[in-house]
Amino acid sequence: EVQLLESGGGLVQPGGSLRLSCAAPGLMFSSYAMGWVRQAPGKGLEWVSGIEGNSRRTYYGDSVKGRFTISRDNSKNTLYLQMNSLRVEDTAVYYCAKSHSGWLVDYFDYWGQGTLVTVSS
Amino acid sequence: EIVLTQSPGTLSLSPGERATLSCRASQSISSNYLAWYQQKPGQAPRLLISVASNRATGIPDRFSGSGSGTDFTLTISRLEPEDFAVYYCQQYGTSPSTFGQGTRLEIK
């Protein structure tokens, strides 16, 4: 069974930074693209960022481009999302999700439990 | 980007009834790369269907997906109490991948 274990969420002031992590123990991690999908309170799902298995290609949604950076450490089976210049509208539950394949654009077959990021003064 | 519009926004049905959820795309979805997810309160989304009609591992056969091009449907043949949740479609045929706004399936 694939496990995705997120951490790093919390309360941060506008303009602040936060780094999310997602550990995937036991997974052939480098074989799969990974992504971050967020869900604002009471809202739908938004694909925020993605990264291929070899980190060659990445994706950022327009709402986070230039502020967020996705990365991965395949030796540690861990995915990261560095979030800078946070805004109130970034408040959401952030899900780590595993792509079905190594392709950057694919469906997500496993999801983490989510970590809440609250941006507020 | 491709916009997915799900209808209805809310569907009120009783256990045992048949549910039909729609997902319409603003342009044709390449290779019918459309997925469906179920999300219950406080939980992460769960994959139900990929490539428009392929059930994911462990998904009961009362869930079925159909459609092509721009019009797709998720059907739940006989609703069980645990099926009442929010359902999302996602297209992954064209970058960026996008999600529909969701359909809430509630108990009547």
PDB file of C-alpha atoms in Angstrom:
ATOM      1  CA  GLU A   1       0.000   0.000   0.000  1.00  0.00           C
ATOM      2  CA  VAL A   2       1.391   3.383  -0.994  1.00  0.00           C
ATOM      3  CA  GLN A   3       1.725   5.868   1.846  1.00  0.00           C
ATOM      4  CA  LEU A   4       2.207   9.592   1.371  1.00  0.00           C
ATOM      5  CA  LEU A   5       2.997  11.427   4.595  1.00  0.00           C
ATOM      6  CA  GLU A   6       2.820  15.208   4.467  1.00  0.00           C
ATOM      7  CA  SER A   7       4.196  17.631   7.020  1.00  0.00           C
ATOM      8  CA  GLY A   8       5.112  21.275   7.347  1.00  0.00           C
ATOM      9  CA  GLY A   9       1.762  23.023   7.325  1.00  0.00           C
ATOM     10  CA  GLY A  10       0.786  25.661   9.840  1.00  0.00           C
ATOM     11  CA  LEU A  11      -0.087  29.286  10.462  1.00  0.00           C
ATOM     12  CA  VAL A  12       2.019  31.930   8.739  1.00  0.00           C
ATOM     13  CA  GLN A  13       1.657  35.658   8.244  1.00  0.00           C
ATOM     14  CA  PRO A  14       1.135  37.179   4.792  1.00  0.00           C
ATOM     15  CA  GLY A  15       4.487  37.526   3.055  1.00  0.00           C
ATOM     16  CA  GLY A  16       5.959  34.649   5.022  1.00  0.00           C
ATOM     17  CA  SER A  17       7.381  31.319   3.928  1.00  0.00           C
ATOM     18  CA  LEU A  18       6.700  27.673   4.600  1.00  0.00           C
ATOM     19  CA  ARG A  19       8.123  24.399   3.312  1.00  0.00           C
ATOM     20  CA  LEU A  20       5.933  21.349   2.904  1.00  0.00           C
ATOM     21  CA  SER A  21       7.354  17.835   2.787  1.00  0.00           C
ATOM     22  CA  CYS A  22       5.863  14.572   1.603  1.00  0.00           C
ATOM     23  CA  ALA A  23       7.543  11.276   2.436  1.00  0.00           C
ATOM     24  CA  ALA A  24       6.778   8.174   0.408  1.00  0.00           C
ATOM     25  CA  PRO A  25       8.351   5.206   2.203  1.00  0.00           C
ATOM     26  CA  GLY A  26       8.757   2.016   0.241  1.00  0.00           C
ATOM     27  CA  LEU A  27       7.727   3.540  -3.091  1.00  0.00           C
ATOM     28  CA  MET A  28       9.837   3.269  -6.244  1.00  0.00           C
ATOM     29  CA  PHE A  29       9.810   7.024  -5.917  1.00  0.00           C
ATOM     30  CA  SER A  30      11.985   8.090  -8.825  1.00  0.00           C
ATOM     31  CA  SER A  31       9.716   6.251 -11.271  1.00  0.00           C
ATOM     32  CA  TYR A  32       6.769   8.531 -10.719  1.00  0.00           C
ATOM     33  CA  ALA A  33       5.893  12.148 -11.226  1.00  0.00           C
ATOM     34  CA  MET A  34       4.490  13.783  -8.108  1.00  0.00           C
ATOM     35  CA  GLY A  35       2.298  16.760  -7.503  1.00  0.00           C
ATOM     36  CA  TRP A  36       0.753  19.143  -5.021  1.00  0.00           C
ATOM     37  CA  VAL A  37      -2.993  19.754  -5.188  1.00  0.00           C
ATOM     38  CA  ARG A  38      -4.649  22.262  -2.892  1.00  0.00           C
ATOM     39  CA  GLN A  39      -8.179  22.797  -1.670  1.00  0.00           C
ATOM     40  CA  ALA A  40      -9.244  26.113  -0.185  1.00  0.00           C
ATOM     41  CA  PRO A  41     -11.872  25.895   2.577  1.00  0.00           C
ATOM     42  CA  GLY A  42     -15.179  24.787   1.084  1.00  0.00           C
ATOM     43  CA  LYS A  43     -13.797  24.885  -2.445  1.00  0.00           C
ATOM     44  CA  GLY A  44     -12.686  22.462  -5.153  1.00  0.00           C
ATOM     45  CA  LEU A  45      -9.343  20.989  -6.158  1.00  0.00           C
ATOM     46  CA  GLU A  46      -6.532  22.962  -7.812  1.00  0.00           C
ATOM     47  CA  TRP A  47      -3.357  21.452  -9.265  1.00  0.00           C
ATOM     48  CA  VAL A  48      -0.673  23.742  -7.896  1.00  0.00           C
ATOM     49  CA  SER A  49       2.603  22.145  -8.935  1.00  0.00           C
ATOM     50  CA  GLY A  50       4.112  18.973 -10.375  1.00  0.00           C
ATOM     51  CA  ILE A  51       7.522  17.428 -11.001  1.00  0.00           C
ATOM     52  CA  GLU A  52       8.735  14.534 -13.107  1.00  0.00           C
ATOM     53  CA  GLY A  53      10.614  11.647 -11.533  1.00  0.00           C
ATOM     54  CA  ASN A  54      14.014  12.881 -12.684  1.00  0.00           C
ATOM     55  CA  SER A  55      13.100  16.528 -11.899  1.00  0.00           C
ATOM     56  CA  ARG A  56      13.644  17.413 -15.557  1.00  0.00           C
ATOM     57  CA  ARG A  57      10.266  19.065 -15.969  1.00  0.00           C
ATOM     58  CA  THR A  58       8.128  20.972 -13.518  1.00  0.00           C
ATOM     59  CA  TYR A  59       4.742  22.667 -13.585  1.00  0.00           C
ATOM     60  CA  TYR A  60       3.384  25.634 -11.660  1.00  0.00           C
ATOM     61  CA  GLY A  61      -0.100  27.034 -11.724  1.00  0.00           C
ATOM     62  CA  ASP A  62      -0.387  30.702 -12.621  1.00  0.00           C
ATOM     63  CA  SER A  63      -1.526  31.530  -9.090  1.00  0.00           C
ATOM     64  CA  VAL A  64       1.770  30.347  -7.560  1.00  0.00           C
ATOM     65  CA  LYS A  65       4.299  30.844 -10.355  1.00  0.00           C
ATOM     66  CA  GLY A  66       7.356  32.732  -9.148  1.00  0.00           C
ATOM     67  CA  ARG A  67       6.500  32.194  -5.482  1.00  0.00           C
ATOM     68  CA  PHE A  68       6.463  28.403  -5.024  1.00  0.00           C
ATOM     69  CA  THR A  69       9.236  25.936  -5.856  1.00  0.00           C
ATOM     70  CA  ILE A  70       8.742  22.196  -6.115  1.00  0.00           C
ATOM     71  CA  SER A  71      11.623  19.793  -5.655  1.00  0.00           C
ATOM     72  CA  ARG A  72      12.303  16.189  -4.754  1.00  0.00           C
ATOM     73  CA  ASP A  73      15.063  14.112  -3.204  1.00  0.00           C
ATOM     74  CA  ASN A  74      14.814  10.636  -4.704  1.00  0.00           C
ATOM     75  CA  SER A  75      17.441   9.306  -2.293  1.00  0.00           C
ATOM     76  CA  LYS A  76      15.092  10.184   0.574  1.00  0.00           C
ATOM     77  CA  ASN A  77      11.814   9.377  -1.214  1.00  0.00           C
ATOM     78  CA  THR A  78      10.635  12.874  -0.350  1.00  0.00           C
ATOM     79  CA  LEU A  79       8.810  15.626  -2.212  1.00  0.00           C
ATOM     80  CA  TYR A  80       8.956  19.286  -1.201  1.00  0.00           C
ATOM     81  CA  LEU A  81       7.084  22.497  -1.825  1.00  0.00           C
ATOM     82  CA  GLN A  82       8.830  25.721  -0.852  1.00  0.00           C
ATOM     83  CA  MET A  83       6.217  28.452  -0.529  1.00  0.00           C
ATOM     84  CA  ASN A  84       7.387  32.071  -0.384  1.00  0.00           C
ATOM     85  CA  SER A  85       5.560  35.400  -0.390  1.00  0.00           C
ATOM     86  CA  LEU A  86       2.469  33.668   0.932  1.00  0.00           C
ATOM     87  CA  ARG A  87      -0.900  35.355   0.482  1.00  0.00           C
ATOM     88  CA  VAL A  88      -4.186  35.020   2.321  1.00  0.00           C
ATOM     89  CA  GLU A  89      -5.597  33.292  -0.766  1.00  0.00           C
ATOM     90  CA  ASP A  90      -2.991  30.512  -0.438  1.00  0.00           C
ATOM     91  CA  THR A  91      -4.882  29.271   2.624  1.00  0.00           C
ATOM     92  CA  ALA A  92      -5.840  25.685   1.857  1.00  0.00           C
ATOM     93  CA  VAL A  93      -5.285  22.043   2.583  1.00  0.00           C
ATOM     94  CA  TYR A  94      -2.320  20.949   0.484  1.00  0.00           C
ATOM     95  CA  TYR A  95      -2.336  17.359  -0.731  1.00  0.00           C
ATOM     96  CA  CYS A  96       0.692  15.489  -1.953  1.00  0.00           C
ATOM     97  CA  ALA A  97      -0.348  13.183  -4.793  1.00  0.00           C
ATOM     98  CA  LYS A  98       1.385  10.464  -6.776  1.00  0.00           C
ATOM     99  CA  SER A  99       0.977  10.432 -10.529  1.00  0.00           C
ATOM    100  CA  HIS A 100       0.043   7.142 -12.128  1.00  0.00           C
ATOM    101  CA  SER A 101       3.141   7.293 -14.316  1.00  0.00           C
ATOM    102  CA  GLY A 102       6.332   9.250 -14.844  1.00  0.00           C
ATOM    103  CA  TRP A 103       4.477  11.750 -16.979  1.00  0.00           C
ATOM    104  CA  LEU A 104       4.083  15.229 -15.568  1.00  0.00           C
ATOM    105  CA  VAL A 105       0.438  15.437 -16.641  1.00  0.00           C
ATOM    106  CA  ASP A 106      -1.432  12.372 -15.459  1.00  0.00           C
ATOM    107  CA  TYR A 107      -4.075  11.306 -13.024  1.00  0.00           C
ATOM    108  CA  PHE A 108      -3.291  10.837  -9.356  1.00  0.00           C
ATOM    109  CA  ASP A 109      -3.711   7.313  -8.019  1.00  0.00           C
ATOM    110  CA  TYR A 110      -2.635   7.961  -4.421  1.00  0.00           C
ATOM    111  CA  TRP A 111      -3.048  10.976  -2.169  1.00  0.00           C
ATOM    112  CA  GLY A 112      -1.674  12.004   1.194  1.00  0.00           C
ATOM    113  CA  GLN A 113      -3.910  12.981   4.089  1.00  0.00           C
ATOM    114  CA  GLY A 114      -3.294  16.677   3.481  1.00  0.00           C
ATOM    115  CA  THR A 115      -1.643  19.427   5.500  1.00  0.00           C
ATOM    116  CA  LEU A 116      -3.368  22.707   6.327  1.00  0.00           C
ATOM    117  CA  VAL A 117      -1.680  25.980   5.470  1.00  0.00           C
ATOM    118  CA  THR A 118      -3.271  29.076   6.979  1.00  0.00           C
ATOM    119  CA  VAL A 119      -2.052  32.495   5.905  1.00  0.00           C
ATOM    120  CA  SER A 120      -3.346  35.150   8.248  1.00  0.00           C
ATOM    121  CA  SER A 121      -2.174  38.106  10.271  1.00  0.00           C
TER     122      SER A 121
ATOM    123  CA  GLU B   1      -6.717  25.607 -20.446  1.00  0.00           C
ATOM    124  CA  ILE B   2      -9.589  23.156 -20.570  1.00  0.00           C
ATOM    125  CA  VAL B   3     -12.506  24.094 -18.333  1.00  0.00           C
ATOM    126  CA  LEU B   4     -14.551  21.232 -16.887  1.00  0.00           C
ATOM    127  CA  THR B   5     -18.134  21.937 -15.878  1.00  0.00           C
ATOM    128  CA  GLN B   6     -19.832  19.404 -13.633  1.00  0.00           C
ATOM    129  CA  SER B   7     -23.578  19.101 -13.264  1.00  0.00           C
ATOM    130  CA  PRO B   8     -25.643  19.145 -11.268  1.00  0.00           C
ATOM    131  CA  GLY B   9     -23.964  21.059  -8.488  1.00  0.00           C
ATOM    132  CA  THR B  10     -25.901  19.051  -5.930  1.00  0.00           C
ATOM    133  CA  LEU B  11     -27.765  15.786  -6.445  1.00  0.00           C
ATOM    134  CA  SER B  12     -30.242  14.576  -3.819  1.00  0.00           C
ATOM    135  CA  LEU B  13     -31.072  10.889  -3.999  1.00  0.00           C
ATOM    136  CA  SER B  14     -31.965   7.978  -1.742  1.00  0.00           C
ATOM    137  CA  PRO B  15     -29.976   4.815  -1.087  1.00  0.00           C
ATOM    138  CA  GLY B  16     -30.719   2.225  -3.745  1.00  0.00           C
ATOM    139  CA  GLU B  17     -31.325   4.812  -6.450  1.00  0.00           C
ATOM    140  CA  ARG B  18     -29.194   5.396  -9.527  1.00  0.00           C
ATOM    141  CA  ALA B  19     -26.943   8.458  -9.709  1.00  0.00           C
ATOM    142  CA  THR B  20     -25.805  10.084 -12.941  1.00  0.00           C
ATOM    143  CA  LEU B  21     -23.140  12.787 -12.735  1.00  0.00           C
ATOM    144  CA  SER B  22     -22.003  14.810 -15.728  1.00  0.00           C
ATOM    145  CA  CYS B  23     -18.661  16.384 -16.641  1.00  0.00           C
ATOM    146  CA  ARG B  24     -18.501  18.557 -19.743  1.00  0.00           C
ATOM    147  CA  ALA B  25     -15.245  19.912 -21.185  1.00  0.00           C
ATOM    148  CA  SER B  26     -14.706  23.211 -22.996  1.00  0.00           C
ATOM    149  CA  GLN B  27     -12.792  21.319 -25.692  1.00  0.00           C
ATOM    150  CA  SER B  28     -12.228  17.714 -26.628  1.00  0.00           C
ATOM    151  CA  ILE B  29     -10.175  15.721 -24.123  1.00  0.00           C
ATOM    152  CA  SER B  30      -7.240  13.973 -25.745  1.00  0.00           C
ATOM    153  CA  SER B  31      -7.382  10.162 -25.636  1.00  0.00           C
ATOM    154  CA  ASN B  32     -10.348  10.387 -23.229  1.00  0.00           C
ATOM    155  CA  TYR B  33      -7.898  11.118 -20.445  1.00  0.00           C
ATOM    156  CA  LEU B  34     -10.539  11.835 -17.849  1.00  0.00           C
ATOM    157  CA  ALA B  35     -10.557  10.658 -14.244  1.00  0.00           C
ATOM    158  CA  TRP B  36     -13.161  10.685 -11.495  1.00  0.00           C
ATOM    159  CA  TYR B  37     -12.509  11.054  -7.756  1.00  0.00           C
ATOM    160  CA  GLN B  38     -14.640  10.709  -4.652  1.00  0.00           C
ATOM    161  CA  GLN B  39     -14.036  12.904  -1.611  1.00  0.00           C
ATOM    162  CA  LYS B  40     -15.676  12.493   1.782  1.00  0.00           C
ATOM    163  CA  PRO B  41     -15.573  15.219   4.465  1.00  0.00           C
ATOM    164  CA  GLY B  42     -12.174  15.530   6.073  1.00  0.00           C
ATOM    165  CA  GLN B  43     -10.607  13.006   3.711  1.00  0.00           C
ATOM    166  CA  ALA B  44      -8.351  13.131   0.688  1.00  0.00           C
ATOM    167  CA  PRO B  45      -9.801  12.459  -2.747  1.00  0.00           C
ATOM    168  CA  ARG B  46      -9.881   8.806  -3.833  1.00  0.00           C
ATOM    169  CA  LEU B  47      -9.425   7.696  -7.422  1.00  0.00           C
ATOM    170  CA  LEU B  48     -12.470   5.938  -8.856  1.00  0.00           C
ATOM    171  CA  ILE B  49     -12.076   5.946 -12.636  1.00  0.00           C
ATOM    172  CA  SER B  50      -9.311   6.668 -15.142  1.00  0.00           C
ATOM    173  CA  VAL B  51      -9.331   6.940 -18.954  1.00  0.00           C
ATOM    174  CA  ALA B  52     -13.038   7.715 -18.750  1.00  0.00           C
ATOM    175  CA  SER B  53     -14.151   4.170 -17.929  1.00  0.00           C
ATOM    176  CA  ASN B  54     -11.419   2.142 -16.188  1.00  0.00           C
ATOM    177  CA  ARG B  55     -12.270   1.409 -12.570  1.00  0.00           C
ATOM    178  CA  ALA B  56      -9.388   1.766 -10.138  1.00  0.00           C
ATOM    179  CA  THR B  57      -8.281  -1.120  -7.965  1.00  0.00           C
ATOM    180  CA  GLY B  58     -10.800  -1.961  -5.270  1.00  0.00           C
ATOM    181  CA  ILE B  59     -13.599   0.223  -6.627  1.00  0.00           C
ATOM    182  CA  PRO B  60     -16.981  -1.564  -6.584  1.00  0.00           C
ATOM    183  CA  ASP B  61     -18.580  -2.358  -9.936  1.00  0.00           C
ATOM    184  CA  ARG B  62     -21.597  -0.195  -9.137  1.00  0.00           C
ATOM    185  CA  PHE B  63     -19.356   2.698 -10.210  1.00  0.00           C
ATOM    186  CA  SER B  64     -18.979   3.100 -13.961  1.00  0.00           C
ATOM    187  CA  GLY B  65     -17.669   5.800 -16.241  1.00  0.00           C
ATOM    188  CA  SER B  66     -18.511   6.549 -19.839  1.00  0.00           C
ATOM    189  CA  GLY B  67     -18.220   9.208 -22.500  1.00  0.00           C
ATOM    190  CA  SER B  68     -15.775  10.638 -24.987  1.00  0.00           C
ATOM    191  CA  GLY B  69     -14.732  13.904 -26.542  1.00  0.00           C
ATOM    192  CA  THR B  70     -16.297  16.608 -24.386  1.00  0.00           C
ATOM    193  CA  ASP B  71     -19.068  14.762 -22.520  1.00  0.00           C
ATOM    194  CA  PHE B  72     -18.439  12.290 -19.743  1.00  0.00           C
ATOM    195  CA  THR B  73     -20.618  10.581 -17.164  1.00  0.00           C
ATOM    196  CA  LEU B  74     -20.091   8.855 -13.844  1.00  0.00           C
ATOM    197  CA  THR B  75     -22.892   6.461 -12.956  1.00  0.00           C
ATOM    198  CA  ILE B  76     -23.486   4.817  -9.599  1.00  0.00           C
ATOM    199  CA  SER B  77     -25.968   2.057 -10.269  1.00  0.00           C
ATOM    200  CA  ARG B  78     -27.394   1.527  -6.773  1.00  0.00           C
ATOM    201  CA  LEU B  79     -26.408   4.026  -4.130  1.00  0.00           C
ATOM    202  CA  GLU B  80     -25.008   2.740  -0.879  1.00  0.00           C
ATOM    203  CA  PRO B  81     -24.910   4.959   2.246  1.00  0.00           C
ATOM    204  CA  GLU B  82     -21.129   5.317   1.909  1.00  0.00           C
ATOM    205  CA  ASP B  83     -21.440   6.761  -1.615  1.00  0.00           C
ATOM    206  CA  PHE B  84     -22.760  10.126  -0.448  1.00  0.00           C
ATOM    207  CA  ALA B  85     -19.810  12.443  -0.995  1.00  0.00           C
ATOM    208  CA  VAL B  86     -18.424  15.025  -3.417  1.00  0.00           C
ATOM    209  CA  TYR B  87     -17.266  13.834  -6.837  1.00  0.00           C
ATOM    210  CA  TYR B  88     -14.696  15.545  -9.041  1.00  0.00           C
ATOM    211  CA  CYS B  89     -13.662  14.968 -12.623  1.00  0.00           C
ATOM    212  CA  GLN B  90     -10.139  15.738 -13.849  1.00  0.00           C
ATOM    213  CA  GLN B  91      -8.767  15.950 -17.370  1.00  0.00           C
ATOM    214  CA  TYR B  92      -5.124  15.055 -17.928  1.00  0.00           C
ATOM    215  CA  GLY B  93      -4.998  14.952 -21.686  1.00  0.00           C
ATOM    216  CA  THR B  94      -3.799  18.521 -22.068  1.00  0.00           C
ATOM    217  CA  SER B  95      -1.511  20.566 -19.865  1.00  0.00           C
ATOM    218  CA  PRO B  96      -2.371  21.958 -17.468  1.00  0.00           C
ATOM    219  CA  SER B  97      -4.466  19.236 -15.932  1.00  0.00           C
ATOM    220  CA  THR B  98      -7.691  20.697 -14.577  1.00  0.00           C
ATOM    221  CA  PHE B  99     -10.483  19.664 -12.234  1.00  0.00           C
ATOM    222  CA  GLY B 100     -14.190  20.265 -12.370  1.00  0.00           C
ATOM    223  CA  GLN B 101     -15.834  22.194  -9.544  1.00  0.00           C
ATOM    224  CA  GLY B 102     -17.439  19.069  -8.089  1.00  0.00           C
ATOM    225  CA  THR B 103     -20.884  17.533  -7.648  1.00  0.00           C
ATOM    226  CA  ARG B 104     -22.197  16.999  -4.144  1.00  0.00           C
ATOM    227  CA  LEU B 105     -24.226  13.815  -3.817  1.00  0.00           C
ATOM    228  CA  GLU B 106     -26.441  14.092  -0.751  1.00  0.00           C
ATOM    229  CA  ILE B 107     -29.005  11.863   0.919  1.00  0.00           C
ATOM    230  CA  LYS B 108     -32.581  12.827   0.116  1.00  0.00           C
TER     231      LYS B 108
END
